CHARMM-style PDB file with segment names, atoms N, HN, CA, C and O in Angstrom:
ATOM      1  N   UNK     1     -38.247 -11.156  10.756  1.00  0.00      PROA
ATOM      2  CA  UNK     1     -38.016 -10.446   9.546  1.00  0.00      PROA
ATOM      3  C   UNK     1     -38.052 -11.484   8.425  1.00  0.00      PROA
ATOM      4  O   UNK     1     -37.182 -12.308   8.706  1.00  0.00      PROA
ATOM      5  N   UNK     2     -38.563 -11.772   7.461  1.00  0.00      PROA
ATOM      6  HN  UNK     2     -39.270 -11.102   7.232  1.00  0.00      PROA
ATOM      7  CA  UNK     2     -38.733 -12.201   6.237  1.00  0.00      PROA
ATOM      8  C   UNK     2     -38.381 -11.066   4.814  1.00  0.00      PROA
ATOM      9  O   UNK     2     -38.534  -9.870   4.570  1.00  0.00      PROA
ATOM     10  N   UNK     3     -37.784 -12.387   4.060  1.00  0.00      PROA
ATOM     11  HN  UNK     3     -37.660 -13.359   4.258  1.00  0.00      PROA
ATOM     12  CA  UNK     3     -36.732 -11.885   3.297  1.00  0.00      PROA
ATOM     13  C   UNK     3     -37.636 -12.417   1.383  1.00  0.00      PROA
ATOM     14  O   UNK     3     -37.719 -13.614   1.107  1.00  0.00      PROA
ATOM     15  N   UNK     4     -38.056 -11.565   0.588  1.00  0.00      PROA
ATOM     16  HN  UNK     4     -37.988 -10.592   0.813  1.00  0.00      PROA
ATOM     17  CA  UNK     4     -38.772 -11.993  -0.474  1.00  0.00      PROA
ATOM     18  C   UNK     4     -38.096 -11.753  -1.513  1.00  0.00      PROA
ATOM     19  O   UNK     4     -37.306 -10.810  -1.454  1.00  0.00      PROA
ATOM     20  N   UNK     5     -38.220 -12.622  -2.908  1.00  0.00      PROA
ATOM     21  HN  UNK     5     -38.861 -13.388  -2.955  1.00  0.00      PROA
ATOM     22  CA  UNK     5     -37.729 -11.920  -4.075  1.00  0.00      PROA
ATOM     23  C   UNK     5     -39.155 -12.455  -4.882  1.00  0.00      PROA
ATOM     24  O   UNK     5     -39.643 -13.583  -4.797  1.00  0.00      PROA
ATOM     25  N   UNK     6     -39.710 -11.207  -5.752  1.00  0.00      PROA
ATOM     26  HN  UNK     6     -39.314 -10.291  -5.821  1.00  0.00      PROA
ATOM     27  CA  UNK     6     -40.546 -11.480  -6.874  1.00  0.00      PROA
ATOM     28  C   UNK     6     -41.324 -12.543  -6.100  1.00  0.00      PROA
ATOM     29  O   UNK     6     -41.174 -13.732  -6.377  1.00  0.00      PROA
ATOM     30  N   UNK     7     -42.161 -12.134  -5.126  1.00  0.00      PROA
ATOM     31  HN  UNK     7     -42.283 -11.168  -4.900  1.00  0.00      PROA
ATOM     32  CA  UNK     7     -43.082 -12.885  -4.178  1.00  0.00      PROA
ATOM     33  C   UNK     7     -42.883 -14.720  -3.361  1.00  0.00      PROA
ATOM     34  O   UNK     7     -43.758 -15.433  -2.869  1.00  0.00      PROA
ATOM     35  N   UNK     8     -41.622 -14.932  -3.494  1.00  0.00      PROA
ATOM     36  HN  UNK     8     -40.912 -14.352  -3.893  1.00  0.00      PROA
ATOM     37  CA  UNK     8     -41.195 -15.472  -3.140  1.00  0.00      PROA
ATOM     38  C   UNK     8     -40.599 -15.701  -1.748  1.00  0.00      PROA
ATOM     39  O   UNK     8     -39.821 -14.786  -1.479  1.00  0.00      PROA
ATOM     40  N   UNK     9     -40.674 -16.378  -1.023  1.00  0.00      PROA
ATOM     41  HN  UNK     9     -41.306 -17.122  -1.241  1.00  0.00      PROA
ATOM     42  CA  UNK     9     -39.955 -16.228   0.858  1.00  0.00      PROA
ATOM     43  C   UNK     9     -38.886 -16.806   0.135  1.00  0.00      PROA
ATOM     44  O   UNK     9     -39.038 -17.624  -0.771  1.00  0.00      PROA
ATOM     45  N   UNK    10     -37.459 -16.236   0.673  1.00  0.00      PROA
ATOM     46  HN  UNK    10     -37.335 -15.571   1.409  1.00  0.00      PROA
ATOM     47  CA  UNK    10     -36.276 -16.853   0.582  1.00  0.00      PROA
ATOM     48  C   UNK    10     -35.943 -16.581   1.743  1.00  0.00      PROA
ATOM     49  O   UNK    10     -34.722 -16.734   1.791  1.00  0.00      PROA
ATOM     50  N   UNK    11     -36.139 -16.418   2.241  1.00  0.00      PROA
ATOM     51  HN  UNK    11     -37.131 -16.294   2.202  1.00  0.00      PROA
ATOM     52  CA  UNK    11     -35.055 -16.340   4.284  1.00  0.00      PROA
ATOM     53  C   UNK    11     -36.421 -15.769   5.341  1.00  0.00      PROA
ATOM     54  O   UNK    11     -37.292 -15.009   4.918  1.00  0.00      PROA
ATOM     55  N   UNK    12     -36.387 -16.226   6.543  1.00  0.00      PROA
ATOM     56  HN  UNK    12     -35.680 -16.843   6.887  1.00  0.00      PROA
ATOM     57  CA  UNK    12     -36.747 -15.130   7.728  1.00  0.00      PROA
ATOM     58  C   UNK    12     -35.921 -15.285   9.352  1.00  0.00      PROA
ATOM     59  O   UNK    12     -35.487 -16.401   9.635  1.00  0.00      PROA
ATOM     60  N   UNK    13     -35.830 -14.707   9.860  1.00  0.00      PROA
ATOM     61  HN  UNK    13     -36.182 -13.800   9.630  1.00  0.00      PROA
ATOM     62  CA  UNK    13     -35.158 -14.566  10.820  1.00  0.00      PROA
ATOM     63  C   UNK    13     -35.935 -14.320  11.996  1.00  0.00      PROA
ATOM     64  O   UNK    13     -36.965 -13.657  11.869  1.00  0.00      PROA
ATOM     65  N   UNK    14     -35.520 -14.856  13.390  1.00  0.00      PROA
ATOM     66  HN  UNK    14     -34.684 -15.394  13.494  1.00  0.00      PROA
ATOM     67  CA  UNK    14     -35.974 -13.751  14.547  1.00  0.00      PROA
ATOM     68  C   UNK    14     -34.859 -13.445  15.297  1.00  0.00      PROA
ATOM     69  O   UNK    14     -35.062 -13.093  16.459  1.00  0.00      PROA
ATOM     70  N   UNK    15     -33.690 -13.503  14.877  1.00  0.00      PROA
ATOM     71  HN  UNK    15     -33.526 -13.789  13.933  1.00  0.00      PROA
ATOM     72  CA  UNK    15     -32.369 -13.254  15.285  1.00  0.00      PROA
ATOM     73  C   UNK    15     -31.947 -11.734  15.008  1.00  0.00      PROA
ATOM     74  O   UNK    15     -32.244 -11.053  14.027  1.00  0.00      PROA
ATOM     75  N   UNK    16     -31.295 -11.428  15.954  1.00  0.00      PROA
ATOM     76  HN  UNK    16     -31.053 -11.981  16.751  1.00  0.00      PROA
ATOM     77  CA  UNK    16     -31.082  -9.614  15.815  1.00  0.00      PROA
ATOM     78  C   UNK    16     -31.768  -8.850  14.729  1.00  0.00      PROA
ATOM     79  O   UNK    16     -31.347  -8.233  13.751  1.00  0.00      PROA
ATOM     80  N   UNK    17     -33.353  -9.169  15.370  1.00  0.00      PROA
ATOM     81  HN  UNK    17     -33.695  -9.671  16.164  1.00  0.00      PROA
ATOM     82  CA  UNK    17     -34.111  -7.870  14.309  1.00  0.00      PROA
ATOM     83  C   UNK    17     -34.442  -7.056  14.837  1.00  0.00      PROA
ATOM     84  O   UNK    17     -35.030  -7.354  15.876  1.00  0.00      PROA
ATOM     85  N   UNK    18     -34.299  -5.390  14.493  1.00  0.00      PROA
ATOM     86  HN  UNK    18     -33.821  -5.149  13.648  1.00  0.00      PROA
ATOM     87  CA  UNK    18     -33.961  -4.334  15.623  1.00  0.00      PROA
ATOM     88  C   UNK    18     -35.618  -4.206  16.201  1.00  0.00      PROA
ATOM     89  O   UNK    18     -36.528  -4.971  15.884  1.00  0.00      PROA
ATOM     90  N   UNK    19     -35.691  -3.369  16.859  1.00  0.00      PROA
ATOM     91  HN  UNK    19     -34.951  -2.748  17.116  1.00  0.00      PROA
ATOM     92  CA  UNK    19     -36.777  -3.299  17.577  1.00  0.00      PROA
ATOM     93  C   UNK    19     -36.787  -1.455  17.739  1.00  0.00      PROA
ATOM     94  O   UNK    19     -37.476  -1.071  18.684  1.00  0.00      PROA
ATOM     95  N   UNK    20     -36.435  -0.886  17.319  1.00  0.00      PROA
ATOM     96  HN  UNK    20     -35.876  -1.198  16.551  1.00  0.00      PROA
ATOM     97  CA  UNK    20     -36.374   0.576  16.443  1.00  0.00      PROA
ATOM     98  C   UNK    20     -36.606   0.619  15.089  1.00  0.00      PROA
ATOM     99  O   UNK    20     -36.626  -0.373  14.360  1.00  0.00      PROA
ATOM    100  N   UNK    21     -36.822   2.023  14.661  1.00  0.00      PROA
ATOM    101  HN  UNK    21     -36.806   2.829  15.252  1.00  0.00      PROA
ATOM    102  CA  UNK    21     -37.166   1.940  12.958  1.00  0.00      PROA
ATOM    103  C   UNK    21     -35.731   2.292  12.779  1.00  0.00      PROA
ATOM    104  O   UNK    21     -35.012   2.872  13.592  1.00  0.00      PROA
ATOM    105  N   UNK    22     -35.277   1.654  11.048  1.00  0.00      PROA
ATOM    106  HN  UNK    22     -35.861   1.182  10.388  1.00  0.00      PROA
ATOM    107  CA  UNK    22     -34.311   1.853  10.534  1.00  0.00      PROA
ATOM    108  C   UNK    22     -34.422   1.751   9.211  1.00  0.00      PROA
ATOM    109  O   UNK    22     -35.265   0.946   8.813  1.00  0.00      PROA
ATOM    110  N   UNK    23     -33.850   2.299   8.472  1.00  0.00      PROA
ATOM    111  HN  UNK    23     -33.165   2.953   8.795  1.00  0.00      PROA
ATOM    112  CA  UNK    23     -33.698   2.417   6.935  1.00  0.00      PROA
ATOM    113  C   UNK    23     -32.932   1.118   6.192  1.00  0.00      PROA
ATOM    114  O   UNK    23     -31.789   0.746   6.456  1.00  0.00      PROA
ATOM    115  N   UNK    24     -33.689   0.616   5.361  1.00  0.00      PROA
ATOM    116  HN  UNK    24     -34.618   0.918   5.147  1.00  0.00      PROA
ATOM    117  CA  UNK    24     -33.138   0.348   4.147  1.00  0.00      PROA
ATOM    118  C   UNK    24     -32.288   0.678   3.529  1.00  0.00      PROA
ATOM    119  O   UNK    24     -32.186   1.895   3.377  1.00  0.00      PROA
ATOM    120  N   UNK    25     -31.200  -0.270   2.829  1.00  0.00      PROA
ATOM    121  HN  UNK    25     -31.282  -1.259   2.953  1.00  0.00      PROA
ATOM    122  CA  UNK    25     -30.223  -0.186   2.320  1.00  0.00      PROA
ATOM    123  C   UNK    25     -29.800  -1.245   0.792  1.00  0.00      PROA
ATOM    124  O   UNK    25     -28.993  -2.172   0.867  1.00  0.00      PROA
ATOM    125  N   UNK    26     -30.209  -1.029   0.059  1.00  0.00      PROA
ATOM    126  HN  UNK    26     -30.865  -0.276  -0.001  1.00  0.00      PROA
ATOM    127  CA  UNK    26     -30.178  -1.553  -1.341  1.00  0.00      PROA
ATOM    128  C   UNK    26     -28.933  -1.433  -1.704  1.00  0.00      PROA
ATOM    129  O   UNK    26     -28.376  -0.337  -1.633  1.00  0.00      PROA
ATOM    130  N   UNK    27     -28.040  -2.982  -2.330  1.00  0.00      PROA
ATOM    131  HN  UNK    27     -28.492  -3.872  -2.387  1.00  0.00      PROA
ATOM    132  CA  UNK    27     -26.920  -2.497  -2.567  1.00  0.00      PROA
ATOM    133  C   UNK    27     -26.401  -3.904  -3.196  1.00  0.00      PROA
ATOM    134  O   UNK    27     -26.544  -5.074  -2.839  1.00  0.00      PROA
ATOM    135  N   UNK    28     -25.670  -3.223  -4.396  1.00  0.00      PROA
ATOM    136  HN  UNK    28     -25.554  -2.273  -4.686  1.00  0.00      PROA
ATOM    137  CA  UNK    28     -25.387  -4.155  -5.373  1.00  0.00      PROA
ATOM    138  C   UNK    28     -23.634  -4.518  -5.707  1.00  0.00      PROA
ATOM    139  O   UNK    28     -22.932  -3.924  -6.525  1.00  0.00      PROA
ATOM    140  N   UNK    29     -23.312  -5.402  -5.012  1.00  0.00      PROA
ATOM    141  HN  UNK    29     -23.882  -5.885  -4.347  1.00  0.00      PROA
ATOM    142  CA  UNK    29     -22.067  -5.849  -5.310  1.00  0.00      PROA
ATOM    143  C   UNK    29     -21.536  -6.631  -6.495  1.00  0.00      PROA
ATOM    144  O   UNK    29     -22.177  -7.517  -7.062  1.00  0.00      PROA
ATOM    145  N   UNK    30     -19.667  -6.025  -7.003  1.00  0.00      PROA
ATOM    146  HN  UNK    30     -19.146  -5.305  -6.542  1.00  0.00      PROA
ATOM    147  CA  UNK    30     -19.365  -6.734  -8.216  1.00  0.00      PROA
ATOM    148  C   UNK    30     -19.010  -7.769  -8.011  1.00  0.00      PROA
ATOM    149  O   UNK    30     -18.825  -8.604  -8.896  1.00  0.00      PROA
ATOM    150  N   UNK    31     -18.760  -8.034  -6.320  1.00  0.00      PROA
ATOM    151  HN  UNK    31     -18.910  -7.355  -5.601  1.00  0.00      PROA
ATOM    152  CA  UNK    31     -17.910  -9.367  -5.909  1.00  0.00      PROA
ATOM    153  C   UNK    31     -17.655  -9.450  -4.953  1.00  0.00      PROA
ATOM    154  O   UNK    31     -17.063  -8.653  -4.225  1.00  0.00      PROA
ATOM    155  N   UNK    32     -18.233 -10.890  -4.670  1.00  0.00      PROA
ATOM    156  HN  UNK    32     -18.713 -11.537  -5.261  1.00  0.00      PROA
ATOM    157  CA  UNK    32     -18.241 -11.365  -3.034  1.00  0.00      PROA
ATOM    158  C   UNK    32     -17.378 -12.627  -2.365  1.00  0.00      PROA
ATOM    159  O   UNK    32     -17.723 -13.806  -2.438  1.00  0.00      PROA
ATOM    160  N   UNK    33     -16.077 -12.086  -1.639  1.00  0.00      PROA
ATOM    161  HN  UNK    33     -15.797 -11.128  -1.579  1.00  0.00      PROA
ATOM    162  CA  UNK    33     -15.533 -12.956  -1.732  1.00  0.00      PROA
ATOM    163  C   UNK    33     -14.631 -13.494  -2.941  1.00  0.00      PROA
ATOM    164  O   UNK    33     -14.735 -14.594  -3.482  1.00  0.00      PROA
ATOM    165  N   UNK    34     -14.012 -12.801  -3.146  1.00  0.00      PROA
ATOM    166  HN  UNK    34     -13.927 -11.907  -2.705  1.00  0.00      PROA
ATOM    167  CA  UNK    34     -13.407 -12.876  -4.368  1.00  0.00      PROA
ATOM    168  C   UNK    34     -12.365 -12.089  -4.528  1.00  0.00      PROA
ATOM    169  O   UNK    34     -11.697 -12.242  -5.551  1.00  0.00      PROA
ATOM    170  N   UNK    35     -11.970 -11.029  -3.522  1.00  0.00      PROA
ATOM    171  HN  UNK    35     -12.512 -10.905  -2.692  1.00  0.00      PROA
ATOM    172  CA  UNK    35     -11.076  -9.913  -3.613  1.00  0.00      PROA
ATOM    173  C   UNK    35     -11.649  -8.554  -3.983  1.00  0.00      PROA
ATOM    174  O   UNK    35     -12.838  -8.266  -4.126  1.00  0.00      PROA
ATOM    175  N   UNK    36     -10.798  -7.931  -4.084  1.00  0.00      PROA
ATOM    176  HN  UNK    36      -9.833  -8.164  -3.968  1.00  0.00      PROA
ATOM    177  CA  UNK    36     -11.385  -6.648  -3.918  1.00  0.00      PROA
ATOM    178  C   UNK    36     -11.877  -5.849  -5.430  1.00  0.00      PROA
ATOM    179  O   UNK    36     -11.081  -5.969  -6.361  1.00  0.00      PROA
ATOM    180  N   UNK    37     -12.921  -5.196  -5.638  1.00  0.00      PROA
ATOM    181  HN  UNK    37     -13.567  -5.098  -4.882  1.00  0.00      PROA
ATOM    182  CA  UNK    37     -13.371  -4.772  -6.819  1.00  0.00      PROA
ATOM    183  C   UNK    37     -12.767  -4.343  -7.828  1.00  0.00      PROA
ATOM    184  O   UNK    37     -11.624  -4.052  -7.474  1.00  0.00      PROA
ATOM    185  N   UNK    38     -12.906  -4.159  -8.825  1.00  0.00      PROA
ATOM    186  HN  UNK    38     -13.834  -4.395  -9.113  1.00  0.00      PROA
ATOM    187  CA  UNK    38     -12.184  -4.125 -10.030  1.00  0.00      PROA
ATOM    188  C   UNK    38     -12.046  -2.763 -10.093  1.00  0.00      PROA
ATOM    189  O   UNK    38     -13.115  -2.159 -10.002  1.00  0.00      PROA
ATOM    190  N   UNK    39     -11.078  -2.103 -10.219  1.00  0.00      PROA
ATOM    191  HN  UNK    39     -10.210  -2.594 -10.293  1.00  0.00      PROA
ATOM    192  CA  UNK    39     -11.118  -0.222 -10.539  1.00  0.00      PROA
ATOM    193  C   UNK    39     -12.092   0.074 -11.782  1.00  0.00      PROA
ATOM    194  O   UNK    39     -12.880   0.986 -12.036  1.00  0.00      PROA
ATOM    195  N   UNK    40     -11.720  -1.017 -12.398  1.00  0.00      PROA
ATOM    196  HN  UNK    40     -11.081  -1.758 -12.191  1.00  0.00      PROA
ATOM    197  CA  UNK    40     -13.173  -0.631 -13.832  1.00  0.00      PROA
ATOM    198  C   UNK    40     -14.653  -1.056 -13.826  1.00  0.00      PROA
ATOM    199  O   UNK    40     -15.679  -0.956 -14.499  1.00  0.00      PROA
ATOM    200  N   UNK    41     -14.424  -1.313 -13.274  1.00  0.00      PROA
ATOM    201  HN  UNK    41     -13.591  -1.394 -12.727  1.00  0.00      PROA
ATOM    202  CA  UNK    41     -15.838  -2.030 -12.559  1.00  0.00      PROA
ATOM    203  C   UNK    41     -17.420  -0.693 -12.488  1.00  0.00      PROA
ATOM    204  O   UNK    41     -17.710  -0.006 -11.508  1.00  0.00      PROA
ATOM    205  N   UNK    42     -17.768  -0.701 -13.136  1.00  0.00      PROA
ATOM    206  HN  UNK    42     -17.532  -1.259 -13.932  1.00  0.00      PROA
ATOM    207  CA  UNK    42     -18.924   0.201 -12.874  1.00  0.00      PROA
ATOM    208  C   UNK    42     -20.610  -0.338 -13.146  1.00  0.00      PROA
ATOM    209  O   UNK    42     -20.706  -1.545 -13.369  1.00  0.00      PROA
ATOM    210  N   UNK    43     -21.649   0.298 -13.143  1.00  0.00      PROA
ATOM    211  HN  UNK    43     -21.571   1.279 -12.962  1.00  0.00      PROA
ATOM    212  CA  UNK    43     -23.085  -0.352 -13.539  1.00  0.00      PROA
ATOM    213  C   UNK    43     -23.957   0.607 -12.954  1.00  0.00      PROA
ATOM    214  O   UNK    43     -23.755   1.810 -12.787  1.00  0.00      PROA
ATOM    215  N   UNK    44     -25.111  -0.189 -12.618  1.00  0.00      PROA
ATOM    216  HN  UNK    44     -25.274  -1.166 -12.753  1.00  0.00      PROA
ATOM    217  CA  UNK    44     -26.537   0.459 -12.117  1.00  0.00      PROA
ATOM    218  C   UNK    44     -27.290  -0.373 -11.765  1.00  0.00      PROA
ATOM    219  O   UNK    44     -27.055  -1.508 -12.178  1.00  0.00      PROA
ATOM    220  N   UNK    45     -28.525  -0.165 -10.849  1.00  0.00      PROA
ATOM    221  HN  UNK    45     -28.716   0.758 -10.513  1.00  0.00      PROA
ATOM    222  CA  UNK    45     -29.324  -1.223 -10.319  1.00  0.00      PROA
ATOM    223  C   UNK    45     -30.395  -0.331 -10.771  1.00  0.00      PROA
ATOM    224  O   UNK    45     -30.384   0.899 -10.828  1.00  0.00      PROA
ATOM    225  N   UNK    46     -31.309  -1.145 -11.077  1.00  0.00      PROA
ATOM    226  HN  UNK    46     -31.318  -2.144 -11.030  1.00  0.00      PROA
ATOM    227  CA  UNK    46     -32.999  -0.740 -11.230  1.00  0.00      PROA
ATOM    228  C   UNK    46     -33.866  -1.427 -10.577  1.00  0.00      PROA
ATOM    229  O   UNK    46     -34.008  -2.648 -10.653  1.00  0.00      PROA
ATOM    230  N   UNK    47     -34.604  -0.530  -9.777  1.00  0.00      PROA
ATOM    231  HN  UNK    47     -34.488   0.462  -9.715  1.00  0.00      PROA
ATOM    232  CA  UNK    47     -35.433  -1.071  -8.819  1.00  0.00      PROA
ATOM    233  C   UNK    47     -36.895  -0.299  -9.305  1.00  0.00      PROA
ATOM    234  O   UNK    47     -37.092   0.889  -9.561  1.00  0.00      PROA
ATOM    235  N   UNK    48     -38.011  -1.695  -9.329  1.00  0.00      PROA
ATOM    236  HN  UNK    48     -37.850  -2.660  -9.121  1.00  0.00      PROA
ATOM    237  CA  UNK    48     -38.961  -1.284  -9.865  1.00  0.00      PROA
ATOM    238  C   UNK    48     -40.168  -1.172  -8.344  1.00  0.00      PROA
ATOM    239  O   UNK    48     -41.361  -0.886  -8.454  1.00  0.00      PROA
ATOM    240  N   UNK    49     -39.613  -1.410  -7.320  1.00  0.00      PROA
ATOM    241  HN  UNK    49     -38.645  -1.642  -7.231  1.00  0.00      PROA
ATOM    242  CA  UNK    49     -40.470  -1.734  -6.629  1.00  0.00      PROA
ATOM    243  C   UNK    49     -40.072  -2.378  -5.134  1.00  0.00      PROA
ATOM    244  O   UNK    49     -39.634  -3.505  -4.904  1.00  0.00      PROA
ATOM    245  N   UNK    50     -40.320  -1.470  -4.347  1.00  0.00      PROA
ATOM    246  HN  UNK    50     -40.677  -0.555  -4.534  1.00  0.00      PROA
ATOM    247  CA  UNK    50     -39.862  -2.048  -2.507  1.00  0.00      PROA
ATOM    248  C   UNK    50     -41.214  -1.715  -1.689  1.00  0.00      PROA
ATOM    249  O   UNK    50     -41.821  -0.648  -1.787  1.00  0.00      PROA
ATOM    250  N   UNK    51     -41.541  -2.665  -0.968  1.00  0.00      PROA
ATOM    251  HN  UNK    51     -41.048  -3.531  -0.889  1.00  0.00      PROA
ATOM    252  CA  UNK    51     -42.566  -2.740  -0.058  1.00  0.00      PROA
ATOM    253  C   UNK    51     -41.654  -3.308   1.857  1.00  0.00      PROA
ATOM    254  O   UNK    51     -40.930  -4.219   2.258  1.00  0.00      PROA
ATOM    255  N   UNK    52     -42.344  -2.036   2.455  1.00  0.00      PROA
ATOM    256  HN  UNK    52     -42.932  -1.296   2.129  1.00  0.00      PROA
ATOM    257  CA  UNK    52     -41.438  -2.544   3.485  1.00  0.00      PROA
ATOM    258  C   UNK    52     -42.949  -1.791   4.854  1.00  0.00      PROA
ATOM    259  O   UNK    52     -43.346  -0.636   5.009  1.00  0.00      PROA
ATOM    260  N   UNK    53     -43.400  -3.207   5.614  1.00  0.00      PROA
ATOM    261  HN  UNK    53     -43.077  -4.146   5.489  1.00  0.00      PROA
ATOM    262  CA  UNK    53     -44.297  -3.383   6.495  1.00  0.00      PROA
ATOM    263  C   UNK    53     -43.809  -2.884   7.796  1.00  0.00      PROA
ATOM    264  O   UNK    53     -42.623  -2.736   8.089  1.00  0.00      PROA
ATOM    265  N   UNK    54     -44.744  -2.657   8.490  1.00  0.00      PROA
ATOM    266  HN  UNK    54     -45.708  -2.777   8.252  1.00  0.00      PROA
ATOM    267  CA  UNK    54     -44.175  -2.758  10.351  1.00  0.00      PROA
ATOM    268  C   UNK    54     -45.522  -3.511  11.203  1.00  0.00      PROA
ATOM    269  OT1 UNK    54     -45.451  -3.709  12.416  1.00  0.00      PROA
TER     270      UNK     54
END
């Protein structure tokens, strides 16, 4: 599995990559490691674009 941003390789793996189809999951955190999210804490992600091979 290889991992891209804006055509870029940043990671690949051959370590627990499933060998069934599975869905995608896009997901944008306020904070990692840091405690737990802020109650006010809100936003949005914009995604212009996902390409996903088999």
């Amino acid at each position: 599995m290889r991992f891209y941003w804006d055509g870029k390789l940043l990671d690949s793996t051959t370590k627990a990559v499933p060998t069934m189809p599975f869905r995608v999951t896009l997901q944008a955190e306020t904070a990692i490691g840091e405690g737990p999210t802020p109650l006010s804490s809100n936003g949005h992600v914009d995604n212009d674009w996902i390409s996903i091979w088999d």
